[in-house]
XYZ file of C-alpha atoms in Angstrom:
378
model
C -33.333 0.399 3.425
C -33.775 2.367 6.008
C -32.922 5.997 5.345
C -31.756 6.527 8.882
C -31.045 3.405 11.237
C -31.370 4.350 14.357
C -32.634 0.556 15.307
C -28.813 -0.432 14.525
C -27.434 2.178 16.425
C -30.440 1.444 19.607
C -28.836 -2.293 19.131
C -24.944 -1.568 19.743
C -25.794 0.781 23.052
C -28.503 -1.216 24.044
C -27.220 -2.330 27.244
C -25.915 1.520 28.185
C -29.241 3.046 27.018
C -31.442 0.971 28.880
C -29.280 1.025 32.047
C -29.527 4.425 32.240
C -33.831 4.645 31.383
C -33.842 2.688 34.191
C -31.736 4.603 36.531
C -33.952 7.673 35.597
C -36.800 5.223 36.589
C -35.316 4.050 39.671
C -35.055 7.381 41.021
C -37.898 9.150 39.499
C -36.324 12.892 39.157
C -37.916 13.166 35.642
C -37.399 17.129 35.737
C -33.955 18.477 36.109
C -32.752 15.065 37.571
C -28.936 14.537 37.804
C -28.595 13.321 34.486
C -29.463 17.170 33.041
C -26.267 18.492 34.921
C -24.172 15.258 33.993
C -25.076 16.015 30.560
C -24.640 19.740 29.921
C -20.973 19.445 31.588
C -20.129 16.643 29.334
C -20.962 18.253 26.711
C -19.342 21.497 27.621
C -16.373 19.340 27.653
C -16.821 17.783 24.153
C -17.477 21.911 22.432
C -14.805 22.849 24.470
C -17.586 25.947 26.117
C -17.707 26.994 29.726
C -21.597 26.484 29.556
C -23.980 24.334 28.201
C -27.502 24.659 28.913
C -30.094 21.590 27.900
C -32.977 22.610 26.528
C -36.637 21.000 25.407
C -35.709 21.108 21.453
C -33.225 22.754 18.999
C -36.041 25.429 18.477
C -36.358 26.169 22.096
C -32.665 26.803 22.008
C -32.627 28.701 19.100
C -35.647 30.887 21.152
C -33.961 31.019 24.053
C -30.552 32.431 22.444
C -32.878 35.522 20.946
C -34.243 36.025 24.394
C -31.001 36.244 26.460
C -30.406 38.824 23.897
C -33.635 40.880 24.241
C -34.772 40.754 20.707
C -37.731 43.344 20.513
C -40.364 44.001 18.154
C -38.952 45.874 14.303
C -35.296 44.348 15.389
C -33.702 42.422 12.450
C -31.936 39.242 12.009
C -29.624 38.260 9.147
C -30.382 34.650 8.087
C -30.935 32.127 5.118
C -34.031 31.011 3.842
C -32.129 27.904 3.094
C -33.067 25.961 5.806
C -35.816 24.739 8.071
C -38.978 26.903 9.201
C -37.633 27.329 12.516
C -34.911 29.060 12.111
C -37.303 32.045 11.269
C -40.433 30.463 13.168
C -37.886 32.114 16.412
C -37.512 35.073 15.645
C -41.338 35.733 13.891
C -42.444 34.726 17.616
C -40.272 37.433 19.097
C -41.510 39.706 16.506
C -38.289 40.343 14.676
C -37.700 40.133 10.992
C -35.719 37.450 9.412
C -33.468 38.908 7.175
C -32.257 36.788 4.161
C -29.206 36.407 2.231
C -28.516 33.917 -0.393
C -26.336 31.403 0.065
C -23.201 29.776 -1.144
C -23.860 27.493 -4.448
C -21.589 24.706 -4.008
C -22.025 24.014 -0.146
C -25.439 25.756 0.072
C -24.697 27.634 3.583
C -25.079 31.322 3.994
C -23.082 33.531 1.791
C -21.191 35.704 4.198
C -20.156 38.059 1.073
C -23.536 38.813 1.557
C -24.541 39.356 5.478
C -22.036 43.013 5.452
C -24.391 44.762 2.869
C -27.848 43.392 4.473
C -27.019 45.134 7.943
C -28.681 48.280 9.060
C -29.192 49.930 11.903
C -32.512 47.568 13.106
C -29.882 44.949 12.777
C -29.627 42.926 16.688
C -28.011 39.378 15.535
C -26.417 37.055 12.935
C -28.049 33.380 12.990
C -25.847 31.192 10.077
C -27.314 28.105 9.886
C -24.475 25.044 9.744
C -26.489 23.436 6.817
C -26.278 19.348 6.182
C -23.439 18.917 8.793
C -20.729 21.347 7.895
C -19.930 24.482 9.856
C -20.824 27.951 8.271
C -18.448 30.141 7.398
C -17.754 31.276 10.689
C -14.499 33.073 10.601
C -16.389 35.672 7.894
C -18.926 35.521 9.914
C -17.687 36.721 12.649
C -15.346 39.511 11.329
C -18.731 40.997 10.018
C -20.763 41.218 13.177
C -17.353 42.145 14.829
C -16.654 45.290 12.299
C -20.322 46.200 13.341
C -20.284 46.509 17.197
C -20.133 43.274 18.193
C -23.022 41.959 16.615
C -24.129 38.714 18.385
C -23.599 35.620 16.624
C -26.133 32.177 16.691
C -24.851 29.378 15.121
C -27.566 27.350 14.060
C -26.238 24.250 14.643
C -28.754 21.767 14.608
C -27.608 19.515 12.268
C -24.017 19.773 12.742
C -22.752 18.768 15.966
C -19.844 16.795 15.835
C -18.220 18.623 13.132
C -15.233 20.091 13.355
C -14.146 23.800 12.451
C -10.277 25.041 11.749
C -6.628 23.273 12.054
C -8.393 20.059 13.551
C -10.133 19.121 10.366
C -8.233 20.266 7.786
C -5.774 23.293 6.271
C -5.338 25.839 8.940
C -6.475 29.595 8.447
C -5.085 32.393 9.072
C -3.146 32.879 12.613
C -5.454 35.505 14.250
C -8.865 34.641 12.833
C -11.262 33.331 14.977
C -11.025 30.866 17.755
C -10.460 27.035 16.021
C -13.044 24.189 17.517
C -16.193 22.092 17.323
C -19.721 23.414 15.749
C -21.630 24.726 18.559
C -18.726 26.717 19.908
C -17.532 29.007 17.686
C -19.604 31.794 18.261
C -21.754 34.086 21.160
C -24.689 31.577 21.028
C -24.039 27.731 19.024
C -27.612 25.998 19.312
C -28.324 22.233 18.294
C -30.910 19.662 18.352
C -31.253 16.320 19.744
C -34.351 15.248 17.334
C -33.946 11.717 16.831
C -32.590 11.819 13.166
C -29.719 14.240 13.891
C -25.944 13.325 14.679
C -26.564 13.232 18.297
C -30.193 12.341 18.688
C -32.249 11.381 21.547
C -35.911 9.275 21.463
C -37.703 12.227 21.386
C -37.180 16.195 21.483
C -33.941 17.709 23.043
C -31.674 20.457 22.472
C -28.373 22.529 24.184
C -27.152 25.745 23.981
C -23.586 26.649 24.474
C -21.502 29.424 25.202
C -18.607 31.291 27.156
C -20.863 33.990 28.330
C -21.386 33.568 31.859
C -24.443 36.437 31.722
C -26.159 34.951 28.981
C -25.488 31.371 30.138
C -27.915 32.412 33.616
C -30.187 34.424 31.229
C -30.935 30.559 29.643
C -31.052 29.266 32.440
C -33.678 30.895 34.168
C -35.694 31.660 30.838
C -36.157 27.841 30.467
C -37.572 27.663 34.276
C -40.139 30.069 33.500
C -37.917 32.606 33.904
C -37.300 32.058 37.519
C -34.243 33.309 39.404
C -35.513 31.156 42.419
C -38.217 29.005 43.102
C -41.089 31.059 42.544
C -39.336 34.294 42.144
C -40.055 35.078 38.050
C -36.802 37.517 37.345
C -37.342 37.528 33.361
C -40.216 36.480 30.804
C -39.654 32.440 30.273
C -40.584 29.376 28.609
C -41.095 25.823 29.976
C -38.141 25.311 27.947
C -36.339 22.023 29.987
C -35.082 18.904 28.521
C -36.315 15.665 30.338
C -34.129 14.163 32.251
C -34.710 10.566 30.547
C -34.036 12.437 27.093
C -30.550 13.554 29.008
C -29.900 10.238 30.108
C -30.423 8.650 26.595
C -27.795 11.172 24.994
C -25.625 10.445 27.350
C -25.427 6.882 26.468
C -25.351 7.631 22.854
C -22.039 9.916 23.894
C -20.606 6.550 24.596
C -19.659 6.190 20.951
C -20.063 9.201 19.484
C -16.593 9.683 18.157
C -16.844 6.427 16.482
C -20.166 7.391 15.115
C -18.662 10.957 13.656
C -15.701 9.131 12.324
C -18.249 6.640 10.628
C -20.039 9.794 8.904
C -16.812 11.339 7.852
C -15.640 7.939 6.293
C -18.781 7.009 4.829
C -19.580 10.328 3.224
C -15.928 10.252 1.866
C -17.013 7.507 0.039
C -20.342 8.582 -1.074
C -18.542 11.230 -2.959
C -15.827 9.120 -4.327
C -18.517 6.674 -5.756
C -20.659 9.359 -7.374
C -17.871 11.150 -8.351
C -18.620 10.579 -12.153
C -22.396 10.632 -12.048
C -24.222 13.873 -13.892
C -25.327 15.663 -10.639
C -23.550 18.387 -8.009
C -21.821 17.297 -4.564
C -21.824 19.324 -1.924
C -18.554 20.827 -1.360
C -16.426 20.310 2.013
C -14.280 23.179 2.809
C -10.901 21.813 3.769
C -10.574 23.787 6.891
C -13.566 21.813 8.468
C -15.422 18.640 7.797
C -19.031 17.663 7.385
C -20.590 15.022 9.950
C -23.256 14.292 7.365
C -26.514 15.014 9.423
C -28.370 14.687 5.389
C -26.035 13.305 2.882
C -27.041 15.749 0.016
C -26.820 16.235 -3.698
C -28.458 18.518 -6.252
C -30.506 16.424 -9.396
C -32.189 17.390 -12.517
C -35.633 16.176 -12.772
C -35.524 15.986 -9.235
C -38.610 13.898 -9.191
C -37.878 11.402 -12.007
C -34.992 10.703 -10.031
C -36.723 10.113 -6.361
C -39.594 8.096 -8.209
C -36.813 5.810 -9.807
C -35.078 5.427 -6.430
C -38.147 4.497 -4.852
C -38.966 1.412 -7.406
C -35.174 0.461 -6.305
C -36.225 0.280 -2.969
C -34.284 3.200 -1.392
C -35.516 6.051 0.446
C -35.240 10.039 -0.342
C -35.829 12.650 1.705
C -35.529 16.621 0.123
C -33.944 19.879 2.905
C -35.961 21.820 1.739
C -38.259 22.081 -1.545
C -38.941 25.449 -0.825
C -37.026 28.391 0.621
C -38.256 30.420 3.553
C -38.734 33.542 1.644
C -41.806 31.419 -0.441
C -43.391 29.861 2.490
C -46.810 31.288 3.322
C -46.077 32.157 6.685
C -43.354 34.234 5.942
C -43.365 36.225 3.103
C -45.208 39.019 4.784
C -43.102 39.287 8.079
C -39.270 38.681 6.596
C -37.668 40.552 4.326
C -34.614 39.588 1.226
C -31.765 41.819 1.585
C -30.683 40.044 -1.339
C -31.933 38.523 -4.675
C -31.700 34.501 -3.825
C -31.101 32.748 -6.815
C -28.650 30.143 -5.563
C -31.594 29.197 -2.613
C -34.197 29.242 -5.459
C -31.916 26.570 -7.198
C -30.761 24.173 -4.325
C -34.607 24.161 -3.632
C -35.622 23.099 -6.936
C -32.415 20.304 -7.134
C -31.522 19.282 -3.360
C -32.374 15.595 -2.774
C -30.842 13.448 0.241
C -29.730 9.793 0.234
C -29.056 7.267 3.028
C -26.948 8.092 5.537
C -26.277 7.207 9.267
C -23.416 5.880 11.248
C -24.379 2.214 10.829
C -24.409 2.720 6.872
C -22.801 -0.346 5.292
C -20.485 -0.848 2.253
C -23.222 -2.883 0.327
C -26.108 -0.597 1.972
C -24.272 2.420 0.213
C -23.116 0.406 -2.789
C -26.226 -0.427 -3.341
C -27.901 3.127 -2.877
C -25.064 3.882 -5.524
C -26.198 1.212 -7.880
C -29.501 2.670 -7.995
C -28.739 6.749 -8.521
C -26.834 5.409 -11.288
C -29.529 3.791 -13.133
C -31.496 7.032 -12.104
C -29.607 9.406 -13.588
C -29.419 7.417 -16.828
């Protein structure tokens, strides 16, 4: 059983993807070809933002977002320690300091009640991560940012593209709170990844940035092409951060059934939650006012290694996202600081385990996973 079934997805989309790839091969514009702008327009319309800028990866998206904010050495960015290294990596690469606050014990997203106390005169931005496919509490985070001089908020949405927040997903919040909509369209910047295993993936590296701020969008467009405002006029310091035309063509092909895939992910995730409801493990909480597109279907278990080994013997692949929080990583221990104790992040790193998940996971496969998990936990 595959952990993520990309072959089944390709089989369903093969005619469209192959045709789009062939079109690029025919016109030969491999860098900034017409598919780049076509994809940016389609993605902006999907998310509901005025601007989308495709970039070379999800990491590049975060880096460029921070560069548009002119992050300086010593500036602080408040974020979560329970995430992939890229979240802190881009801050450190620019000379900034990741400031970690703890996560909620049930969603494993950043705990907004811990953020305000971590703000200092050096705070330049807040970077929540929408982990496992569920948007963080953007209402609360945006409100904190607004109270502190309009701090920029960058949603690290590498795992949550397609997720809904607010009234479209469940119970609406109080009127007057942050705008409703989709992941990537809820803050100053939304940054996502098209790594192949993501909810919307390409066949290599790719990513995108989303904003309603025209000045920031223009800055990002220039930064991704080495800071050029026009050819050989380098207005800013930039990077080689373009998304290849071929990868844009592949994502355009995948967009054709993306609404169906999101619906499948929601249904499969809900069925998983129901099937494992009586097992001795901790399920991820999904808030009533949002959904989760389950980039990973993650649970928390005791004796994780024994459970993983039992599942392995039954032919069930697993993964751990993530076994060591960033404040314990050698590269970041001395380059970051913890603004609060981080017991929930520490506990999650010891207990999280991800099960097979994709839009093409069949009920029979899901039943097989749950049956093996039941044995492993007894």
